[in-house]
Coordinates of C-alpha atoms and ligand atoms in Angstrom, one line a residue:
X14 CA 7.5 -18.5 18.2
X15 CA 6.9 -20.8 15.3
X16 CA 8.8 -18.7 12.8
X17 CA 11.9 -16.6 13.0
X18 CA 11.2 -13.1 14.3
X19 CA 12.9 -11.5 11.2
X20 CA 10.0 -12.6 9.1
X21 CA 7.9 -10.1 11.0
X22 CA 10.1 -7.0 10.5
X23 CA 11.7 -7.3 13.9
X24 CA 14.6 -9.2 15.4
X25 CA 16.1 -10.0 18.8
X26 CA 19.5 -8.5 19.5
X27 CA 22.3 -10.1 21.5
X28 CA 20.8 -9.1 24.8
X29 CA 17.5 -10.6 23.8
X30 CA 15.7 -7.3 23.3
X31 CA 13.4 -6.9 20.3
X32 CA 14.5 -4.4 17.7
X33 CA 13.1 -3.0 14.5
X34 CA 15.9 -2.2 12.1
X35 CA 18.5 -0.6 14.5
X36 CA 15.9 0.7 17.0
X37 CA 14.9 -1.1 20.1
X38 CA 11.1 -1.3 20.6
X39 CA 11.7 -0.4 24.3
X40 CA 13.1 3.0 23.2
X41 CA 10.1 3.5 20.9
X42 CA 7.8 3.0 23.9
X43 CA 9.9 5.3 26.0
X44 CA 9.7 8.1 23.4
X45 CA 6.1 7.7 22.1
X46 CA 4.3 5.7 24.8
X47 CA 1.9 2.8 24.3
X48 CA -0.2 1.5 22.7
X49 CA 1.7 2.4 19.6
X50 CA 2.0 1.1 16.0
X51 CA 5.6 0.9 14.8
X52 CA 6.4 0.4 11.1
X53 CA 9.7 -0.4 9.5
X54 CA 10.5 1.7 6.4
X55 CA 13.1 -1.0 5.3
X56 CA 10.5 -3.8 5.6
X57 CA 7.9 -1.7 3.6
X58 CA 10.5 -0.9 0.9
X59 CA 11.7 -4.5 0.8
X60 CA 8.1 -5.9 0.3
X61 CA 7.5 -3.5 -2.5
X62 CA 10.8 -4.2 -4.2
X63 CA 10.3 -7.9 -4.0
X64 CA 6.9 -7.7 -5.7
X65 CA 8.2 -5.2 -8.3
X66 CA 11.2 -7.4 -9.1
X67 CA 9.0 -10.5 -9.5
X68 CA 6.7 -8.6 -11.9
X69 CA 9.5 -7.1 -13.8
X70 CA 11.1 -10.5 -14.4
X71 CA 7.8 -12.1 -15.3
X72 CA 6.7 -9.3 -17.6
X73 CA 10.1 -9.0 -19.3
X74 CA 9.6 -5.5 -20.7
X75 CA 5.8 -5.6 -20.9
X76 CA 3.9 -3.0 -18.9
X77 CA 2.6 -3.5 -15.3
X78 CA 1.6 -1.3 -12.4
X79 CA 1.4 -2.1 -8.7
X80 CA -1.6 -0.2 -7.3
X81 CA -1.2 -0.4 -3.6
X82 CA -4.5 -1.0 -1.9
X83 CA -4.6 2.1 0.4
X84 CA -7.2 0.6 2.8
X85 CA -4.6 -1.7 4.2
X86 CA -2.6 1.1 5.8
X87 CA -3.3 4.6 4.7
X88 CA -0.8 6.5 6.8
X89 CA 0.6 9.4 4.7
X90 CA 4.2 8.3 5.3
X91 CA 3.4 4.8 4.0
X92 CA 1.7 6.3 0.9
X93 CA 4.5 8.7 0.4
X94 CA 7.1 5.9 0.5
X95 CA 5.3 3.8 -2.1
X96 CA 4.6 6.9 -4.3
X97 CA 8.4 7.6 -4.3
X98 CA 9.0 4.0 -5.3
X99 CA 6.7 4.5 -8.3
X100 CA 3.5 2.8 -7.1
X101 CA 0.0 3.5 -8.2
X102 CA -2.9 3.2 -5.8
X103 CA -6.1 1.4 -5.4
X104 CA -8.6 3.6 -3.5
X105 CA -12.1 3.0 -2.2
X106 CA -13.2 6.5 -1.2
X107 CA -12.8 10.2 -1.9
X108 CA -10.9 10.4 1.4
X109 CA -8.4 7.8 0.2
X110 CA -7.9 9.8 -3.0
X111 CA -7.2 13.0 -1.0
X112 CA -4.7 11.1 1.1
X113 CA -2.9 9.7 -2.0
X114 CA -2.7 13.2 -3.5
X115 CA -1.5 14.7 -0.2
X116 CA 1.2 12.1 0.0
X117 CA 2.5 12.9 -3.5
X118 CA 0.9 10.0 -5.3
X119 CA 0.2 10.3 -9.1
X120 CA -3.6 10.5 -9.9
X121 CA -2.8 9.1 -13.3
X122 CA -1.9 5.8 -11.5
X123 CA -5.0 5.6 -9.3
X124 CA -7.8 3.1 -9.7
X125 CA -11.0 3.6 -7.8
X126 CA -12.6 0.4 -6.4
X127 CA -15.7 0.0 -4.3
X128 CA -19.3 -0.6 -4.9
X129 CA -20.9 2.5 -3.4
X130 CA -19.2 5.5 -5.0
X131 CA -21.2 8.7 -4.5
X132 CA -21.6 11.3 -7.2
X133 CA -19.3 13.7 -5.2
X134 CA -16.6 11.0 -5.1
X135 CA -16.9 10.4 -8.8
X136 CA -16.6 14.1 -9.4
X137 CA -13.5 14.4 -7.2
X138 CA -11.8 11.5 -9.0
X139 CA -12.8 12.9 -12.5
X140 CA -11.3 16.3 -11.5
X141 CA -8.1 14.6 -10.5
X142 CA -8.2 12.6 -13.8
X143 CA -7.6 9.2 -12.2
X144 CA -6.5 6.2 -14.3
X145 CA -9.7 4.2 -14.0
X146 CA -12.9 3.5 -12.1
X147 CA -13.6 -0.1 -11.2
X148 CA -17.3 -0.3 -11.7
X149 CA -19.4 -2.8 -9.7
X150 CA -22.9 -2.4 -11.0
X151 CA -25.0 -1.1 -13.9
X152 CA -26.5 1.7 -11.9
X153 CA -23.0 2.8 -10.9
X154 CA -22.0 2.8 -14.6
X155 CA -25.1 5.0 -15.4
X156 CA -24.3 7.4 -12.6
X157 CA -20.6 7.7 -13.6
X158 CA -21.7 8.4 -17.2
X159 CA -24.0 11.2 -16.1
X160 CA -21.5 12.7 -13.7
X161 CA -18.8 12.7 -16.4
X162 CA -21.3 14.2 -18.9
X163 CA -22.1 17.0 -16.5
X164 CA -18.3 17.8 -16.4
X165 CA -17.8 17.4 -20.1
X166 CA -15.4 14.5 -19.4
X167 CA -15.0 10.8 -20.3
X168 CA -14.4 8.3 -17.5
X169 CA -12.2 5.4 -18.1
X170 CA -13.7 2.2 -16.6
X171 CA -13.0 -1.4 -15.8
X172 CA -15.8 -3.7 -14.7
X173 CA -15.0 -5.5 -11.5
X174 CA -16.3 -8.9 -12.6
X175 CA -17.2 -11.5 -10.1
X176 CA -15.5 -14.6 -11.5
X177 CA -17.4 -17.0 -9.1
X178 CA -14.3 -18.7 -7.7
X179 CA -13.9 -19.8 -4.1
X180 CA -10.9 -18.0 -2.6
X181 CA -10.9 -20.5 0.3
X182 CA -10.1 -17.9 2.8
X183 CA -12.1 -16.7 5.9
X184 CA -15.7 -16.1 4.7
X185 CA -15.6 -12.5 6.0
X186 CA -12.8 -11.6 3.6
X187 CA -13.9 -13.7 0.7
X188 CA -15.4 -11.7 -2.1
X189 CA -15.4 -13.6 -5.4
X190 CA -18.4 -15.9 -5.0
X191 CA -21.8 -15.3 -6.5
X192 CA -23.5 -14.6 -3.2
X193 CA -21.1 -11.7 -2.4
X194 CA -22.2 -8.1 -2.8
X195 CA -19.2 -7.4 -5.0
X196 CA -18.7 -7.1 -8.7
X197 CA -20.7 -7.7 -11.8
X198 CA -21.7 -11.3 -12.3
X199 CA -19.5 -13.0 -14.8
X200 CA -22.5 -14.0 -16.9
X201 CA -23.6 -10.4 -17.2
X202 CA -20.2 -8.9 -17.8
X203 CA -20.3 -9.0 -21.7
X204 CA -23.7 -7.3 -21.8
X205 CA -22.6 -4.6 -19.3
X206 CA -19.4 -4.0 -21.3
X207 CA -21.4 -3.6 -24.5
X208 CA -23.5 -1.0 -22.7
X209 CA -20.4 0.7 -21.3
X210 CA -18.9 0.9 -24.8
X211 CA -22.1 2.6 -26.0
X212 CA -22.2 5.3 -23.4
X213 CA -20.9 8.7 -24.6
X214 CA -19.0 9.7 -21.5
X215 CA -17.5 6.3 -20.7
X216 CA -14.4 4.8 -22.1
X217 CA -13.8 1.1 -21.6
X218 CA -10.3 0.6 -20.4
X219 CA -9.8 -2.6 -18.4
X220 CA -11.1 -5.8 -16.8
X221 CA -10.7 -6.2 -13.0
X222 CA -11.6 -8.6 -10.3
X223 CA -10.7 -9.3 -6.7
X224 CA -11.7 -12.6 -5.1
X225 CA -10.6 -12.2 -1.4
X226 CA -7.8 -11.5 1.0
X227 CA -5.1 -13.4 2.8
X228 CA -5.1 -16.1 0.2
X229 CA -2.3 -18.6 0.9
X230 CA -2.8 -20.7 -2.3
X231 CA -2.8 -19.0 -5.6
X232 CA -4.9 -21.6 -7.4
X233 CA -8.1 -19.6 -7.1
X234 CA -6.2 -16.4 -8.2
X235 CA -4.9 -18.2 -11.3
X236 CA -8.4 -19.4 -12.1
X237 CA -9.9 -16.0 -11.7
X238 CA -7.1 -14.5 -13.9
X239 CA -7.8 -17.0 -16.7
X240 CA -11.5 -16.2 -16.5
X241 CA -10.9 -12.5 -16.9
X242 CA -8.4 -12.9 -19.6
X243 CA -10.9 -15.0 -21.5
X244 CA -13.4 -12.2 -21.0
X245 CA -10.9 -9.6 -22.3
X246 CA -10.5 -11.8 -25.4
X247 CA -14.2 -12.0 -25.9
X248 CA -14.4 -8.2 -25.6
X249 CA -11.6 -7.7 -28.2
X250 CA -13.4 -10.0 -30.6
X251 CA -16.4 -7.7 -30.3
X252 CA -14.3 -4.6 -31.0
X253 CA -14.0 -3.5 -27.3
X254 CA -10.3 -4.0 -26.6
X255 CA -9.1 -3.3 -23.1
X256 CA -5.8 -1.7 -22.1
X257 CA -5.3 -3.4 -18.7
X258 CA -6.2 -6.6 -16.8
X259 CA -6.2 -6.8 -13.0
X260 CA -6.7 -9.8 -10.8
X261 CA -6.9 -7.6 -7.7
X262 CA -5.0 -8.2 -4.5
X263 CA -5.3 -10.9 -2.0
X264 CA -1.8 -12.4 -1.6
X265 CA -1.5 -13.8 1.9
X266 CA 1.3 -13.2 4.4
X267 CA 2.7 -15.3 7.2
X268 CA 1.0 -14.6 10.5
X269 CA 2.0 -17.8 12.1
X270 CA 3.5 -20.6 10.0
X271 CA 1.4 -20.5 6.8
X272 CA 3.0 -21.7 3.6
X273 CA 1.8 -18.7 1.5
X274 CA 2.0 -17.8 -2.1
X275 CA 5.4 -17.6 -3.7
X276 CA 5.4 -14.3 -5.4
X277 CA 7.8 -15.1 -8.3
X278 CA 5.7 -18.2 -9.3
X279 CA 2.5 -16.1 -9.0
X280 CA 3.9 -13.4 -11.3
X281 CA 4.9 -16.0 -13.8
X282 CA 1.5 -17.6 -13.7
X283 CA -0.1 -14.3 -14.4
X284 CA 2.2 -13.8 -17.3
X285 CA 1.5 -17.2 -18.6
X286 CA -2.2 -16.3 -18.7
X287 CA -1.5 -13.0 -20.5
X288 CA 1.0 -14.3 -23.1
X289 CA 1.7 -11.7 -25.7
X290 CA -1.5 -9.7 -25.3
X291 CA -0.9 -6.0 -25.5
X292 CA -2.2 -5.1 -22.1
X293 CA -0.9 -3.6 -18.9
X294 CA -1.0 -6.0 -15.9
X295 CA -2.3 -4.3 -12.8
X296 CA -2.3 -5.6 -9.3
X297 CA -4.0 -4.3 -6.2
X298 CA -1.9 -5.6 -3.3
X299 CA -2.5 -4.3 0.2
X300 CA -1.6 -6.7 3.0
X301 CA 1.5 -8.2 1.4
X302 CA 3.2 -4.8 1.2
X303 CA 2.5 -3.7 4.7
X304 CA 1.3 -6.5 6.9
X305 CA 4.6 -7.8 8.2
X306 CA 6.2 -4.4 8.4
X307 CA 4.4 -3.2 11.5
X308 CA 3.8 -4.2 15.1
X309 CA 1.5 -3.1 17.8
X310 CA 3.5 -2.2 20.9
X311 CA 1.6 -2.5 24.2
X312 CA 2.4 -2.6 27.9
X313 CA 1.1 -5.1 30.5
X314 CA -1.1 -3.3 33.0
X315 CA -1.9 -6.3 35.1
X316 CA -1.2 -10.0 35.4
X317 CA -4.4 -11.6 36.3
X318 CA -4.4 -15.3 37.2
X319 CA -7.8 -16.9 37.5
X320 CA -9.0 -20.4 38.3
X321 CA -8.9 -21.5 34.7
X322 CA -6.6 -19.1 32.9
X323 CA -3.9 -16.5 33.3
X324 CA -4.7 -13.2 31.7
X325 CA -2.3 -10.5 30.7
X326 CA -4.3 -7.3 30.7
X327 CA -2.5 -4.9 28.3
X328 CA -3.1 -1.3 27.3
X329 CA -4.0 -2.1 23.7
X330 CA -7.4 -3.4 23.0
X331 CA -9.9 -4.5 20.2
X332 CA -10.4 -0.8 19.4
X333 CA -6.7 -0.7 18.3
X334 CA -6.6 -4.2 16.7
X335 CA -10.0 -5.7 15.8
X336 CA -8.7 -8.5 13.6
X337 CA -8.5 -11.2 16.3
X338 CA -12.1 -10.7 17.5
X339 CA -13.5 -10.0 14.0
X340 CA -11.9 -12.7 11.9
X341 CA -10.5 -15.0 14.6
X342 CA -7.1 -13.8 13.2
X343 CA -3.9 -15.0 14.7
X344 CA -1.0 -12.6 15.4
X345 CA 2.3 -13.7 16.9
X346 CA 3.1 -12.0 20.3
X347 CA 6.5 -11.6 21.8
X348 CA 7.9 -10.1 25.0
X349 CA 10.0 -7.1 24.1
X350 CA 12.6 -7.3 26.8
X351 CA 14.0 -10.5 28.3
X352 CA 12.2 -10.6 31.5
X353 CA 12.8 -12.0 34.9
X354 CA 9.3 -13.4 35.0
X355 CA 8.7 -17.1 34.5
X356 CA 7.2 -18.3 31.2
X357 CA 3.4 -18.9 31.6
X358 CA 0.5 -19.5 29.3
X359 CA -1.6 -16.3 28.9
X360 CA -4.6 -15.0 27.1
X361 CA -3.7 -11.4 26.2
X362 CA -6.7 -9.2 26.7
X363 CA -7.5 -5.5 26.5
X364 CA -9.4 -3.3 29.0
X365 CA -12.6 -3.0 26.9
X366 CA -15.8 -4.1 28.5
X367 CA -16.5 -6.9 26.0
X368 CA -15.6 -10.6 26.3
X369 CA -14.4 -10.4 22.7
X370 CA -11.6 -8.1 23.6
X371 CA -9.0 -10.8 23.3
X372 CA -5.9 -10.1 21.2
X373 CA -4.3 -13.5 21.5
X374 CA -5.1 -16.8 23.3
X375 CA -3.0 -19.4 25.0
X376 CA 0.5 -17.9 24.4
X377 CA 3.7 -18.9 26.3
X378 CA 5.3 -15.6 27.5
X379 CA 7.5 -14.4 30.2
X380 CA 5.9 -11.0 31.1
X381 CA 5.0 -9.2 34.2
X382 CA 3.3 -5.9 35.1
X383 CA 4.9 -3.0 33.3
X384 CA 6.6 -5.2 30.6
X385 CA 6.3 -4.5 26.9
X386 CA 4.7 -6.9 24.5
X387 CA 4.7 -6.6 20.7
X388 CA 1.8 -8.0 18.6
X389 CA 3.4 -8.8 15.3
X390 CA 2.1 -8.4 11.7
X391 CA 0.1 -5.4 12.6
X392 CA 1.0 -3.3 9.6
X393 CA -2.2 -4.1 7.6
X394 CA -5.8 -3.6 8.5
X395 CA -4.8 -2.7 12.0
X396 CA -4.6 1.1 12.7
X397 CA -6.9 1.7 9.8
X398 CA -9.7 -0.3 11.5
X399 CA -9.2 1.3 14.9
X400 CA -12.0 3.1 16.6
X401 CA -12.6 5.2 19.7
X402 CA -14.8 2.6 21.4
X403 CA -14.8 3.1 25.2
X404 CA -13.5 6.7 24.5
X405 CA -10.1 5.4 23.9
X406 CA -8.0 7.8 21.8
X407 CA -6.4 6.1 18.8
X408 CA -2.8 4.9 19.2
X409 CA 0.3 6.7 17.9
X410 CA 2.0 5.6 14.7
X411 CA 5.8 5.6 14.5
X412 CA 8.1 5.0 11.5
X413 CA 11.5 3.4 12.1
X414 CA 14.2 3.9 9.5
X415 CA 17.7 2.6 10.2
X416 CA 18.6 3.9 13.6
X417 CA 16.1 6.7 13.7
X418 CA 12.4 6.9 14.5
X419 CA 9.8 9.5 13.9
X420 CA 6.1 10.1 14.7
X421 CA 4.0 9.6 11.6
X422 CA 0.7 10.1 13.5
X423 CA 0.5 11.5 17.0
X424 CA -1.5 9.8 19.6
X425 CA -5.0 11.2 19.8
X426 CA -6.0 13.1 22.9
X427 CA -9.3 13.1 24.7
X428 CA -10.0 16.5 23.1
X429 CA -9.4 15.0 19.6
X430 CA -11.9 12.3 20.4
X431 CA -14.7 14.7 21.5
X432 CA -14.0 17.4 19.0
X433 CA -17.1 17.9 16.9
X434 CA -19.5 16.8 19.6
X435 CA -22.1 19.1 21.0
X436 CA -24.4 19.0 24.0
Ligands
LLP628 N1 -8.6 -4.8 -4.1 C1 -9.9 -4.7 -3.6 C2 -11.0 -4.4 -4.5 C3 -10.1 -5.0 -2.3 O1 -11.3 -5.0 -1.8 C4 -9.0 -5.4 -1.4 C5 -9.2 -5.7 0.0 C6 -7.7 -5.4 -2.0 C7 -7.6 -5.1 -3.4 C8 -6.5 -5.6 -1.2 O2 -6.5 -6.9 -0.7 P1 -5.2 -7.5 0.0 O3 -4.0 -7.6 -1.0 O4 -4.8 -6.6 1.1 O5 -5.6 -8.9 0.4 N2 -9.8 -6.3 7.0 C9 -9.5 -7.6 6.5 C10 -9.2 -7.6 5.0 C11 -10.2 -6.9 4.1 C12 -9.8 -6.8 2.7 C13 -10.7 -5.9 1.9 N3 -10.3 -5.8 0.5 C14 -8.5 -8.2 7.3 O6 -8.0 -7.6 8.3 O7 -8.1 -9.4 7.1

């Protein structure tokens, strides 16, 4: 381990066993089986409170709203926790809106991102009276105007502008460059805002951007923020004032030993950009609120030494956690119980019939058949990206709180997987 376990929402107790809050991960496996995602309510709450405190201090009485990016982890229990803490939500589908409402979220604090909103999704969101639509193209603006007109409503909008800054993250999760499919080109933004302001069923409400995810340096975020604040000033000068400004999400977490963004300094930098402008500051954080609050618990099925490598074949696979194969992502891995087995270097692989089904490579572990392994930092973009590939039922999700644990999603069964299929 290159960083203390506690950074990842887990710890080792005096006997060497890995615990989350006051619950041993071995007891979670015993009760709920493996593979299993385990989340810490305290770690989720702490992450939210830390961001909230930083924004509160930086804004010093001026308005702000944390709109949690639901896509990172959309379990109802997670959404309910953040809703109770006062969060807003950033959604990207009608389904996510329904989840937020089911979980007790406030539609008045919902922003709707995404570049392919259907008319039905727009209607659903207008019925719920969400705070704002983040619009990504002129055709989308036209469609929203006509959907709102058909309902006799006005839709509040931000344009998600593409500030053309390089987020310097993995290309698959970088979104703010000109050649990305996202957003309205910065050079076009004024013209599209003028058009938006002229539409009868549209009300201009904000300026938005999002340049990428897992950013460990906030320089590109600050650059993007100063560009969108300048755009807001240009709009105000034209008589199109905005009520909120949002630099999106993207704040990186520690997966290994990254020096990532210091949240207090980032909040102050955003405030420096905004000065005394009478606007609300919105953020759309996903990963930073949930990423380090979850682990994927899995059991070793086989130890498989080969001529060149030793493999640990575990019962979790790329259908449960696709981040390593898809983004070459690194997740720390720990043995859950102090084992009798000798330390060895292993590749940790799943049972799926693909060479890419590798969850971690070259890790020093003491683990044998039947032992439990925890893959850390699996709270964000993990269960939500799971599939049924190889007819593998999706894993259970468990919430730990203090000394208690509860199921927040039961393990799928084979019947769940084939439900809806016909011959
Ligand atoms: N706002 C918008 C418009 C977004 O597209 C995203 C993430 C966020 C906010 C939240 O970003 P965050 O704070 O979580 O970085 N599956 C990838 C990450 C995809 C991110 C997509 N957009 C991964 O596992 O790394």
